[in-house]
PDB file of C-alpha atoms in Angstrom:
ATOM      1  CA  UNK W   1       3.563  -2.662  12.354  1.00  0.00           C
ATOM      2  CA  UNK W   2       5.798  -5.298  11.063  1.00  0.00           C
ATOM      3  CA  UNK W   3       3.310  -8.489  12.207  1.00  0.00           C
ATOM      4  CA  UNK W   4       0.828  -6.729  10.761  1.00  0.00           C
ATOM      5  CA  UNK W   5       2.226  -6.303   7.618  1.00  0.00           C
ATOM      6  CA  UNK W   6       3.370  -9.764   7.864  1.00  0.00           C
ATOM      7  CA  UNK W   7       0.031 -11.135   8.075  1.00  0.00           C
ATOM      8  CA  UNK W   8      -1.372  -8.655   5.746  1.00  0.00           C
ATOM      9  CA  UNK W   9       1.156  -9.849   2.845  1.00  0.00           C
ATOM     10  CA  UNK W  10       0.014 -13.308   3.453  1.00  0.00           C
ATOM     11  CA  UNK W  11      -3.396 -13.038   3.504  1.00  0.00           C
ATOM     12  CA  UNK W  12      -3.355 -10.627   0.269  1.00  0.00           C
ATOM     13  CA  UNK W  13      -1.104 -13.615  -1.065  1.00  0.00           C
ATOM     14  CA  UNK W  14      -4.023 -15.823  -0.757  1.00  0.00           C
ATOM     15  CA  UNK W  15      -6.161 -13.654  -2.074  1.00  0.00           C
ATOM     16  CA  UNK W  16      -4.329 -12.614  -5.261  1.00  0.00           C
ATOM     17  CA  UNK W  17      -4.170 -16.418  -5.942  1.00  0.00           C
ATOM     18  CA  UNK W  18      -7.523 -17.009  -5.478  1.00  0.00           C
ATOM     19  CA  UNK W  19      -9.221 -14.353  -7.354  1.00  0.00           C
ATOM     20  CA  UNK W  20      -6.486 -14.218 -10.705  1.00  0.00           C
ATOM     21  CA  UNK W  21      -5.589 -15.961 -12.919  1.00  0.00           C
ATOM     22  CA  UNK W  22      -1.652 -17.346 -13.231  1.00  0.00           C
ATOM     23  CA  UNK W  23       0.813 -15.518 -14.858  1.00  0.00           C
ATOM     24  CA  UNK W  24       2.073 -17.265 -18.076  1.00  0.00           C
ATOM     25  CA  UNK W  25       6.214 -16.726 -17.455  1.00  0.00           C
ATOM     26  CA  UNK W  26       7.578 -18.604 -20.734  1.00  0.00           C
ATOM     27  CA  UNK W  27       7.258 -22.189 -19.806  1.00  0.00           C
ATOM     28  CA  UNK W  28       6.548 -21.389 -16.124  1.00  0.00           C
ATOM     29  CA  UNK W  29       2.822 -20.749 -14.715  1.00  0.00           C
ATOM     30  CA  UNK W  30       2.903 -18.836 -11.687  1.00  0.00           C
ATOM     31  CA  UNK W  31       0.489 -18.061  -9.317  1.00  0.00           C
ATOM     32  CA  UNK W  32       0.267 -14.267  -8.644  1.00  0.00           C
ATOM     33  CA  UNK W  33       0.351 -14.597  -5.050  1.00  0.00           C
ATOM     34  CA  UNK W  34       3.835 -16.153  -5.170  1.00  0.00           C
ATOM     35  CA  UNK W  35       5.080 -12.751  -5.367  1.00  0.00           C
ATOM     36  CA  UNK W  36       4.211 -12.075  -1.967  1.00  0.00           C
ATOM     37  CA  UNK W  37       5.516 -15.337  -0.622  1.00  0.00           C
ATOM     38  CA  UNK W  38       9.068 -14.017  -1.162  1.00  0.00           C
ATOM     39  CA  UNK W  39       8.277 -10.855   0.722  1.00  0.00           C
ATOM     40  CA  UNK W  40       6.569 -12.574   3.779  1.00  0.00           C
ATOM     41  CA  UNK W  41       9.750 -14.371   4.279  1.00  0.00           C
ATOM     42  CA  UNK W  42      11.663 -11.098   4.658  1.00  0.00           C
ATOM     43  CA  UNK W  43       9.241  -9.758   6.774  1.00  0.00           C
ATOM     44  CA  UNK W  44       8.962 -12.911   9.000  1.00  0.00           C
ATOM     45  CA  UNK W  45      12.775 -12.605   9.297  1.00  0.00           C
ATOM     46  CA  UNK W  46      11.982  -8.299  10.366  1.00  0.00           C
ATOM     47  CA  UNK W  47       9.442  -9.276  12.620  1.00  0.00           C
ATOM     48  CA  UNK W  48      11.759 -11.919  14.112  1.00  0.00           C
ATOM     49  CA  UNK W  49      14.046  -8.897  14.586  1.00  0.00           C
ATOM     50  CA  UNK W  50      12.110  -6.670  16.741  1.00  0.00           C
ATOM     51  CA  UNK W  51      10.568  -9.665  18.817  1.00  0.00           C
ATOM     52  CA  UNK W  52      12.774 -11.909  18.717  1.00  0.00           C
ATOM     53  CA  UNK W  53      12.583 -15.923  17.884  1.00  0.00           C
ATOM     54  CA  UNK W  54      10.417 -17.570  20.059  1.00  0.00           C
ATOM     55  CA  UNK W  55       7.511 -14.671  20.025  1.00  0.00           C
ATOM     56  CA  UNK W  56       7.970 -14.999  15.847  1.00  0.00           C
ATOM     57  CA  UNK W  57       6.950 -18.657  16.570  1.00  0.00           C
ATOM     58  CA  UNK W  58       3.264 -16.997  17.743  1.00  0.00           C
ATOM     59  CA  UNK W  59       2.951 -15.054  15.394  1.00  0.00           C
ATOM     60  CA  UNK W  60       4.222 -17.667  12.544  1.00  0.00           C
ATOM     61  CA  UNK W  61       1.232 -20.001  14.567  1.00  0.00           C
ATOM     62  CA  UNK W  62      -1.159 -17.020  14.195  1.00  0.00           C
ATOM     63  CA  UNK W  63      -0.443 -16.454  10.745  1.00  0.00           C
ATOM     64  CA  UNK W  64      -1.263 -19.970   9.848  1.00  0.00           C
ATOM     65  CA  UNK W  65      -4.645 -20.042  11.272  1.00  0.00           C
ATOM     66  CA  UNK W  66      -5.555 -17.027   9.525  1.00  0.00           C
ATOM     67  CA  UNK W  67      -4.158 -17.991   6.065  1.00  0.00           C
ATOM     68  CA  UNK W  68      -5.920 -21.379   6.431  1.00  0.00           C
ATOM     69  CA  UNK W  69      -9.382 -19.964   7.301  1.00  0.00           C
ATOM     70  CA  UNK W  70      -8.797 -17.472   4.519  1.00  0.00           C
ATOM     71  CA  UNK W  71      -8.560 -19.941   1.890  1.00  0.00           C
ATOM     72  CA  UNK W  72     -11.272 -22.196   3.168  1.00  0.00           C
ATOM     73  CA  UNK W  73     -13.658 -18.676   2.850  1.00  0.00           C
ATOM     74  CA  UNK W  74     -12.312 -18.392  -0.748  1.00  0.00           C
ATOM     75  CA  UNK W  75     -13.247 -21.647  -1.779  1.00  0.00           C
ATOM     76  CA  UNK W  76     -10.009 -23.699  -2.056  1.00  0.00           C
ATOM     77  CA  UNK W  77     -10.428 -27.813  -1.343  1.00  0.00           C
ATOM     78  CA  UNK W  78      -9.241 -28.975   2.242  1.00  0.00           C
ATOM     79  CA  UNK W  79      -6.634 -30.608   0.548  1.00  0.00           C
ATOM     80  CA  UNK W  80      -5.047 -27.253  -0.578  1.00  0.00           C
ATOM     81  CA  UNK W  81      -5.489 -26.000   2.270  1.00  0.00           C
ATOM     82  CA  UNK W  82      -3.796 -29.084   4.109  1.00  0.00           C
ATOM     83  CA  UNK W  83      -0.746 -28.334   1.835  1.00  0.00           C
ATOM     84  CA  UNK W  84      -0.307 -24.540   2.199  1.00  0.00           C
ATOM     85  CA  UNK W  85      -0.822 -25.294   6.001  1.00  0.00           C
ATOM     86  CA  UNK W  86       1.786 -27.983   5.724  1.00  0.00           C
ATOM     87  CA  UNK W  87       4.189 -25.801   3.205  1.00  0.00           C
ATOM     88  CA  UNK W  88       3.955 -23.036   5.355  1.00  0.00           C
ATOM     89  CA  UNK W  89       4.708 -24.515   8.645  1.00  0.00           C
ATOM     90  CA  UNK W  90       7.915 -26.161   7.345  1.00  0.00           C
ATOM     91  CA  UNK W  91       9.026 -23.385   4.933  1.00  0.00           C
ATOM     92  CA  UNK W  92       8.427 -20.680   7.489  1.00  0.00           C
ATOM     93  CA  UNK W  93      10.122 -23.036  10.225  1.00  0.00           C
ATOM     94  CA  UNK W  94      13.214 -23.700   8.642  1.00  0.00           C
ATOM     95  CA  UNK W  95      13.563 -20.185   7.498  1.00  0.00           C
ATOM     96  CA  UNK W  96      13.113 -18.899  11.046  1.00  0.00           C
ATOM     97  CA  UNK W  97      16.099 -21.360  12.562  1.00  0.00           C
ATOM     98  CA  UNK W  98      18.355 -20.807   9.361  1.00  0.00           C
ATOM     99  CA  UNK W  99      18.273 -16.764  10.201  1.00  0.00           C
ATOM    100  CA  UNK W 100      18.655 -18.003  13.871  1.00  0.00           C
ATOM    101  CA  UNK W 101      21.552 -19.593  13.220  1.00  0.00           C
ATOM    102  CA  UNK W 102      23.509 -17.683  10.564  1.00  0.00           C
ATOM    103  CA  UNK W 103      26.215 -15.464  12.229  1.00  0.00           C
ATOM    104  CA  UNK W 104      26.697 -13.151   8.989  1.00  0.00           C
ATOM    105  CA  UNK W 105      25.013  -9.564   7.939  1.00  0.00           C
ATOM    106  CA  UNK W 106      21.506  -9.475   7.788  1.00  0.00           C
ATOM    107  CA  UNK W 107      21.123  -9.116   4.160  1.00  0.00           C
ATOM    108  CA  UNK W 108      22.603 -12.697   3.911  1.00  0.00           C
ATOM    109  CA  UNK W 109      20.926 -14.251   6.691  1.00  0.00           C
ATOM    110  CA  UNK W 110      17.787 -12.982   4.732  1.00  0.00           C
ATOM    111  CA  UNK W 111      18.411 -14.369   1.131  1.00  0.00           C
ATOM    112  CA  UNK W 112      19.643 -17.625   2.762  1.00  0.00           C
ATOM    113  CA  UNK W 113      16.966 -18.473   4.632  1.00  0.00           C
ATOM    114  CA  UNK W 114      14.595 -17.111   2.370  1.00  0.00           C
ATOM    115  CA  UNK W 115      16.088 -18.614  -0.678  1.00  0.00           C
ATOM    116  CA  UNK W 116      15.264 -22.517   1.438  1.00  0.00           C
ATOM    117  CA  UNK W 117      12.044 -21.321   2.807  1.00  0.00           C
ATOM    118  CA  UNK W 118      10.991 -20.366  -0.633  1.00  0.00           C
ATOM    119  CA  UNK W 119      12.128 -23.314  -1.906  1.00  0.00           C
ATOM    120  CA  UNK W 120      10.248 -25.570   0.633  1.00  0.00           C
ATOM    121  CA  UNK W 121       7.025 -23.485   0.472  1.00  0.00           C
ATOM    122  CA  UNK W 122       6.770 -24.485  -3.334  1.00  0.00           C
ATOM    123  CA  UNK W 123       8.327 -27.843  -3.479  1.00  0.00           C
ATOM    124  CA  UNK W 124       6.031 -29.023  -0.708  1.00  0.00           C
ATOM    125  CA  UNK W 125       2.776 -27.201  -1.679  1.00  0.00           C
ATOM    126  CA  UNK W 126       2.916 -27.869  -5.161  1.00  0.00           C
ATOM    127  CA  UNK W 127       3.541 -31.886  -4.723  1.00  0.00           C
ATOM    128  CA  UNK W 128       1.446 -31.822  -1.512  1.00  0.00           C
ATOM    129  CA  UNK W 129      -1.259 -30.085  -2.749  1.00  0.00           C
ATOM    130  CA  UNK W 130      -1.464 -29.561  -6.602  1.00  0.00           C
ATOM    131  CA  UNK W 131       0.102 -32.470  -8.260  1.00  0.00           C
ATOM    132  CA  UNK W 132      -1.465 -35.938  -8.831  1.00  0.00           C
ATOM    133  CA  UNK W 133      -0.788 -36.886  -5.221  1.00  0.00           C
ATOM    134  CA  UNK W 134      -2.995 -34.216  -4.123  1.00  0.00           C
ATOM    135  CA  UNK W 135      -5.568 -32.593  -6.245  1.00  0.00           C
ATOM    136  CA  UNK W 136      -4.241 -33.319  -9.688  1.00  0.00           C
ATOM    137  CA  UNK W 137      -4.472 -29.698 -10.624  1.00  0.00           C
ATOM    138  CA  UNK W 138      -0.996 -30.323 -11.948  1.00  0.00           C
ATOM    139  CA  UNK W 139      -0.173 -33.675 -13.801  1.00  0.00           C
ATOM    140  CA  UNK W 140       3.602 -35.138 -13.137  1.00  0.00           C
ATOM    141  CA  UNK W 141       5.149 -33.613 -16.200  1.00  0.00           C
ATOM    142  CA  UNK W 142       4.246 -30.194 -15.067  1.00  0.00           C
ATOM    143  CA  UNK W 143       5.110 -30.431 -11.407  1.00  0.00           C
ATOM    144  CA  UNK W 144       9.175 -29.861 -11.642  1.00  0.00           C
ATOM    145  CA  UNK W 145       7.795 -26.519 -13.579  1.00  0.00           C
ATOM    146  CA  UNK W 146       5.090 -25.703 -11.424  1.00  0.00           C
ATOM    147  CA  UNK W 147       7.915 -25.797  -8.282  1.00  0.00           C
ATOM    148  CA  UNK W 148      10.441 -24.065 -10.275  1.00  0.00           C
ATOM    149  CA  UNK W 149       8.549 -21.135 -11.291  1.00  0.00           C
ATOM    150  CA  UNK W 150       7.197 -20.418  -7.988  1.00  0.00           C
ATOM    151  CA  UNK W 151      11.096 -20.691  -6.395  1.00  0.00           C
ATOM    152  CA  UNK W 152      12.385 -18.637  -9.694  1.00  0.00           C
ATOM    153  CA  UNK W 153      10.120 -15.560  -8.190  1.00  0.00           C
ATOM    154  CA  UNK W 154       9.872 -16.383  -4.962  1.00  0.00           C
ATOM    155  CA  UNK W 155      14.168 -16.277  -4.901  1.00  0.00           C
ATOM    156  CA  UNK W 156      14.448 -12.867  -7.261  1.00  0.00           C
ATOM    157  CA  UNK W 157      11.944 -11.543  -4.330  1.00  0.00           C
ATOM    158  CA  UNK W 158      14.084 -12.333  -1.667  1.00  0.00           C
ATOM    159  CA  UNK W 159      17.321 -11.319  -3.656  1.00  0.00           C
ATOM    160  CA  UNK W 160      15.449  -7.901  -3.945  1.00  0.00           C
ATOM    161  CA  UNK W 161      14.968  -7.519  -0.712  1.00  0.00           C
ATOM    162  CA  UNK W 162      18.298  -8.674   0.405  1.00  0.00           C
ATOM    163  CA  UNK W 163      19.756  -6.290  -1.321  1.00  0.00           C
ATOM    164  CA  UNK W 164      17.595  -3.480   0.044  1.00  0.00           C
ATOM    165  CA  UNK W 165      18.149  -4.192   3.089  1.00  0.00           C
ATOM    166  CA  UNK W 166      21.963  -4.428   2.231  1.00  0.00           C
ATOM    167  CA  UNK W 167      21.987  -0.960   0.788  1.00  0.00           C
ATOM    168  CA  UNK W 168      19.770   0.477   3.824  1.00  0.00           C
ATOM    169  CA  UNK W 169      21.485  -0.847   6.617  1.00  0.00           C
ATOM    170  CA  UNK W 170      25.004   0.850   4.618  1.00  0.00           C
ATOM    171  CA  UNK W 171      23.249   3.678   4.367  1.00  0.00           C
ATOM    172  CA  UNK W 172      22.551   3.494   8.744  1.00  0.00           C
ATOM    173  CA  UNK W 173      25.847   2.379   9.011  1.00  0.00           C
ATOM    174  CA  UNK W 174      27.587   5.230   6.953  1.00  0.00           C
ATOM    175  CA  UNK W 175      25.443   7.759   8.675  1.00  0.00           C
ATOM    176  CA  UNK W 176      26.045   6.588  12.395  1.00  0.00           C
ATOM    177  CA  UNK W 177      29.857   6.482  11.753  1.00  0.00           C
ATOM    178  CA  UNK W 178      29.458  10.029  10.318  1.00  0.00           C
ATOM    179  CA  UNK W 179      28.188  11.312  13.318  1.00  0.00           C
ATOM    180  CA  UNK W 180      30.464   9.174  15.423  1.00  0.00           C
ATOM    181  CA  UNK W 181      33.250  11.381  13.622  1.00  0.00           C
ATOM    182  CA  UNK W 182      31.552  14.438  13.866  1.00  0.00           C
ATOM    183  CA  UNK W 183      30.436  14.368  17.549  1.00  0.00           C
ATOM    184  CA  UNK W 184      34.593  12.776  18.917  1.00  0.00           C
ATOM    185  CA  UNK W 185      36.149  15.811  16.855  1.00  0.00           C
ATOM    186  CA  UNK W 186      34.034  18.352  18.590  1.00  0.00           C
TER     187      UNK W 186
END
């Protein structure tokens, strides 16, 4: 359930920010889809939990194919395409050996590799694909806002989640020591 859910939150990604329009954030322009992006990085980092890091790697692999053929059926440029292929190789990468490697709770190791995955997805997309090097969607003034709004939501996702998953694995925790004490003093 978690790869699928994985995948799905990608592909829906692409889809939201193909078929809307931006959302005007004060002096930020973000695409709708970015929304998801912070989620799929928390549940890349669940799905690396139950399977474990090299399997993730498939399914990372799998989830690339699919978001690239995705966008090429809603009409974005082969350049775009290139560059969320490229983004999301590196950002989802890096995130998966940063969790790897962290030896703290799993809250943290989620907002910290998020929080560089997210920050990799847009830095790379945006000058990759969107700014005058790529497409020119995105002229040079508006590129540091362009990458900063996009890691802005993409980081208050993942804080979000961190936190959730904080509080929830407290609650597990709390709850399995209760029993422990119930079940040694009977």
């Amino acid at each position: 359930m978690r790869v699928l859910l994985y995948i799905l939150a990608i592909l829906v990604a692409n889809v939201l920010t193909a078929k809307l329009r931006p959302l005007n954030m004060g002096i930020f322009v973000v695409p709708i889809g970015t929304f998801l992006i912070g989620i799929t990085f928390i549940m890349r980092d669940l799905v690396q939990n139950q399977l474990g890091r090299r399997k993730t790697y498939y399914i990372i692999i799998t989830a690339l194919f699919l978001s690239a053929i995705t966008s090429l059926l809603l009409g974005d440029t082969l350049w775009v395409v290139f560059a969320s292929a490229i983004s999301f190789a590196l950002s989802e990468t890096t995130d998966t050996e940063i969790y790897s490697r962290l030896r703290t709770s799993m809250s943290y190791r989620v907002m910290y590799s998020g929080l560089v995955g997210g920050l990799l997805d847009s830095t790379v997309f945006v000058v990759v694909g969107i700014s005058p090097l790529g497409t020119g969607f995105v002229p040079w003034d508006a590129v540091p806002l362009a990458i900063a709004g996009q890691v802005i939501v993409k980081s208050v996702m993942q804080l979000i989640g961190a936190l959730i998953i904080g509080k929830f694995i407290n609650t597990l925790e709390d709850t399995n020591a209760t029993k422990n004490r119930v079940s040694s003093t009977l």
